[in-house]
Amino acid sequence: MAPAAGPGCRRRFARDGRDAGTVPARSMSAATDGTLDADAEYTEYVRSRMTVWRRTAYLMCGDWDRGDDVVQRTMTELYRKWPKARRADNLDALVRTMLLRRMLDERRLGWFRVRLTTELPDRAAPAGSDPDDRVTLMAALRGLAPGQRAVLVLRFFQDLTVEETADALACSPGTVKSQTSKALATLRRSLTVKAGAR
């Protein structure tokens, strides 16, 4: 299911997260003073952030399709709340929190247990990286508890501070630090075992 970017606008994405095309949205009501109306503003906002949200969701769950479903649900919720959300002091932080809570809620409810897979998308690895290392790292990341994975994705992929991560996850900075420490220790153990098995 491809994430939608507002009513009348459907975005299609390749498995690697790149935009594969957009059908432009038509505004429900034209702004009379030349400014963007709410629908157009929503569409533009979603369009500008979609790639980062999709990659964040993928890193959180290890599967593009599941990540897309979470992003789709988050964008639907954001659209319903857009009149109020668009006035938020930090809209990016609000949406990030919505996305992470949706991801963690669905994990707790068991929706993500429907299908487990070791398949990774065909995606070019960054120059100089070993594809085997990437597969090993993604497998180790999927082996973490959801909360620990969320902390690592926010701290090291989203590049948030401890305090920003705590705000996004609605926990204390101490919890973020301890979860980061535990998650990194688990990753080190897992990667050491796998490196020894090679």
CSV table of C-alpha atoms in Angstrom, one decimal, residues 12-197:
chain,number,residue,atom,x,y,z
A,12,ARG,CA,4.3,5.9,-5.4
A,13,PHE,CA,7.6,4.7,-4.0
A,14,ALA,CA,10.3,2.3,-5.2
A,15,ARG,CA,11.3,-0.2,-2.5
A,16,ASP,CA,14.5,1.8,-1.8
A,17,GLY,CA,12.4,4.7,-0.6
A,18,ARG,CA,12.9,6.9,-3.7
A,19,ASP,CA,9.9,8.7,-5.0
A,20,ALA,CA,8.6,7.0,-8.1
A,21,GLY,CA,5.9,9.5,-9.1
A,22,THR,CA,3.1,11.7,-7.8
A,23,VAL,CA,-0.3,12.5,-8.9
A,24,PRO,CA,-0.9,16.1,-7.9
A,25,ALA,CA,-3.6,16.9,-5.4
A,26,ARG,CA,-6.3,19.2,-6.2
A,27,SER,CA,-7.2,21.6,-3.4
A,28,MET,CA,-10.7,21.4,-2.1
A,29,SER,CA,-11.0,25.1,-1.9
A,30,ALA,CA,-8.8,27.7,-3.5
A,31,ALA,CA,-7.2,30.3,-1.3
A,32,THR,CA,-8.6,33.7,-2.1
A,33,ASP,CA,-5.5,35.7,-0.9
A,34,GLY,CA,-2.9,33.6,-2.9
A,35,THR,CA,-1.6,31.7,0.2
A,36,LEU,CA,-1.7,27.9,0.4
A,37,ASP,CA,-4.9,26.5,1.7
A,38,ALA,CA,-4.9,23.8,4.4
A,39,ASP,CA,-5.0,20.8,2.0
A,40,ALA,CA,-2.2,22.2,-0.2
A,41,GLU,CA,-0.1,23.0,2.8
A,42,TYR,CA,-0.6,19.5,4.2
A,43,THR,CA,0.3,18.0,0.8
A,44,GLU,CA,3.5,20.1,0.5
A,45,TYR,CA,4.5,19.3,4.1
A,46,VAL,CA,4.0,15.5,3.6
A,47,ARG,CA,5.8,15.6,0.2
A,48,SER,CA,8.9,17.3,1.7
A,49,ARG,CA,9.2,14.8,4.7
A,50,MET,CA,8.0,11.5,3.3
A,51,THR,CA,11.4,10.0,2.5
A,52,VAL,CA,12.7,10.5,6.0
A,53,TRP,CA,9.5,9.1,7.6
A,54,ARG,CA,9.6,6.0,5.4
A,55,ARG,CA,13.2,5.3,6.1
A,56,THR,CA,12.6,5.8,9.9
A,57,ALA,CA,9.7,3.4,9.8
A,58,TYR,CA,11.7,0.8,7.8
A,59,LEU,CA,14.6,1.0,10.3
A,60,MET,CA,12.1,0.6,13.1
A,61,CYS,CA,10.4,-2.6,11.7
A,62,GLY,CA,12.9,-3.9,9.1
A,63,ASP,CA,10.3,-4.2,6.4
A,64,TRP,CA,9.3,-1.6,3.7
A,65,ASP,CA,5.7,-2.7,3.4
A,66,ARG,CA,5.1,-2.7,7.2
A,67,GLY,CA,6.8,0.6,7.4
A,68,ASP,CA,4.7,2.0,4.6
A,69,ASP,CA,1.5,0.9,6.5
A,70,VAL,CA,2.6,2.7,9.6
A,71,VAL,CA,3.5,5.8,7.7
A,72,GLN,CA,0.1,5.7,5.9
A,73,ARG,CA,-1.8,5.4,9.2
A,74,THR,CA,0.2,8.2,10.7
A,75,MET,CA,-0.4,10.5,7.7
A,76,THR,CA,-4.1,9.7,7.9
A,77,GLU,CA,-4.1,10.7,11.5
A,78,LEU,CA,-2.1,13.8,10.8
A,79,TYR,CA,-4.6,14.8,8.1
A,80,ARG,CA,-7.5,14.5,10.5
A,81,LYS,CA,-5.6,16.6,13.0
A,82,TRP,CA,-4.1,19.0,10.4
A,83,PRO,CA,-6.0,22.2,11.3
A,84,LYS,CA,-4.6,22.0,14.9
A,85,ALA,CA,-1.3,20.3,14.1
A,86,ARG,CA,-0.2,22.8,11.5
A,87,ARG,CA,0.0,25.4,14.3
A,88,ALA,CA,2.3,23.3,16.5
A,89,ASP,CA,5.6,24.9,17.6
A,90,ASN,CA,7.6,21.9,16.2
A,91,LEU,CA,5.5,20.1,13.6
A,92,ASP,CA,8.4,17.7,12.8
A,93,ALA,CA,8.7,16.6,16.4
A,94,LEU,CA,4.9,16.1,16.6
A,95,VAL,CA,4.8,13.9,13.5
A,96,ARG,CA,7.8,11.9,14.6
A,97,THR,CA,6.1,11.2,18.0
A,98,MET,CA,2.9,10.2,16.2
A,99,LEU,CA,4.9,7.9,13.9
A,100,LEU,CA,6.9,6.3,16.8
A,101,ARG,CA,3.8,5.8,19.0
A,102,ARG,CA,1.9,4.2,16.1
A,103,MET,CA,4.8,1.9,15.5
A,104,LEU,CA,5.2,0.9,19.1
A,105,ASP,CA,1.4,0.5,19.6
A,106,GLU,CA,1.1,-1.8,16.6
A,107,ARG,CA,4.0,-3.9,17.9
A,108,ARG,CA,2.4,-4.2,21.3
A,109,LEU,CA,-0.9,-5.2,19.7
A,110,GLY,CA,0.8,-8.0,17.7
A,111,TRP,CA,0.0,-6.7,14.2
A,112,PHE,CA,3.7,-6.9,13.3
A,113,ARG,CA,3.8,-10.6,14.1
A,114,VAL,CA,1.7,-11.4,11.1
A,115,ARG,CA,4.6,-12.0,8.8
A,116,LEU,CA,8.3,-12.3,9.6
A,117,THR,CA,10.9,-12.0,6.9
A,118,THR,CA,14.6,-11.9,6.4
A,119,GLU,CA,14.2,-10.4,2.9
A,120,LEU,CA,15.9,-7.0,2.6
A,121,PRO,CA,15.0,-4.6,-0.3
A,122,ASP,CA,17.3,-4.3,-3.3
A,123,ARG,CA,19.0,-1.1,-2.5
A,124,ALA,CA,22.5,0.2,-3.3
A,125,ALA,CA,24.7,0.2,-0.3
A,126,PRO,CA,26.7,3.4,0.4
A,127,ALA,CA,30.1,3.4,-1.3
A,128,GLY,CA,32.7,1.6,0.7
A,129,SER,CA,30.3,-0.5,2.8
A,130,ASP,CA,30.2,-4.3,2.8
A,131,PRO,CA,26.8,-5.6,1.8
A,132,ASP,CA,27.2,-8.6,4.2
A,133,ASP,CA,27.8,-6.1,7.1
A,134,ARG,CA,24.6,-4.3,6.2
A,135,VAL,CA,22.6,-7.5,6.2
A,136,THR,CA,24.1,-8.6,9.5
A,137,LEU,CA,23.5,-5.2,11.1
A,138,MET,CA,19.8,-5.1,10.0
A,139,ALA,CA,19.3,-8.6,11.3
A,140,ALA,CA,20.8,-7.6,14.7
A,141,LEU,CA,18.7,-4.4,14.7
A,142,ARG,CA,15.5,-6.4,14.1
A,143,GLY,CA,16.5,-8.6,17.1
A,144,LEU,CA,16.3,-5.7,19.5
A,145,ALA,CA,13.3,-5.0,21.7
A,146,PRO,CA,11.0,-2.4,20.0
A,147,GLY,CA,11.8,0.3,22.6
A,148,GLN,CA,15.5,-0.2,22.2
A,149,ARG,CA,15.3,-0.1,18.5
A,150,ALA,CA,13.3,3.1,18.6
A,151,VAL,CA,15.9,4.7,20.8
A,152,LEU,CA,18.8,3.8,18.4
A,153,VAL,CA,16.9,4.9,15.3
A,154,LEU,CA,16.1,8.2,16.9
A,155,ARG,CA,19.5,8.8,18.3
A,156,PHE,CA,21.7,7.6,15.4
A,157,PHE,CA,19.5,7.8,12.3
A,158,GLN,CA,17.4,10.8,13.1
A,159,ASP,CA,20.4,12.3,15.0
A,160,LEU,CA,18.3,13.5,18.0
A,161,THR,CA,19.8,14.5,21.3
A,162,VAL,CA,19.0,12.5,24.4
A,163,GLU,CA,16.4,15.1,25.5
A,164,GLU,CA,14.7,15.1,22.1
A,165,THR,CA,14.6,11.3,22.0
A,166,ALA,CA,13.0,11.4,25.5
A,167,ASP,CA,10.4,13.9,24.4
A,168,ALA,CA,9.6,11.8,21.3
A,169,LEU,CA,9.2,8.6,23.3
A,170,ALA,CA,7.5,10.3,26.4
A,171,CYS,CA,10.2,8.9,28.8
A,172,SER,CA,13.0,10.4,30.9
A,173,PRO,CA,16.5,11.2,29.5
A,174,GLY,CA,17.8,8.5,32.0
A,175,THR,CA,15.6,5.9,30.3
A,176,VAL,CA,16.9,6.9,26.9
A,177,LYS,CA,20.5,6.6,28.1
A,178,SER,CA,20.0,3.2,29.7
A,179,GLN,CA,18.1,1.9,26.7
A,180,THR,CA,20.8,3.1,24.4
A,181,SER,CA,23.5,1.5,26.5
A,182,LYS,CA,21.6,-1.8,26.7
A,183,ALA,CA,20.7,-1.8,22.9
A,184,LEU,CA,24.3,-1.1,21.9
A,185,ALA,CA,25.6,-3.9,24.2
A,186,THR,CA,23.1,-6.3,22.7
A,187,LEU,CA,24.1,-5.3,19.2
A,188,ARG,CA,27.8,-5.7,20.1
A,189,ARG,CA,27.2,-9.2,21.4
A,190,SER,CA,25.1,-10.2,18.4
A,191,LEU,CA,27.6,-8.8,15.9
A,192,THR,CA,30.5,-10.4,17.7
A,193,VAL,CA,28.8,-13.8,17.6
A,194,LYS,CA,27.9,-13.4,13.9
A,195,ALA,CA,31.5,-12.3,13.1
A,196,GLY,CA,32.9,-15.3,14.9
A,197,ALA,CA,30.6,-17.6,12.9
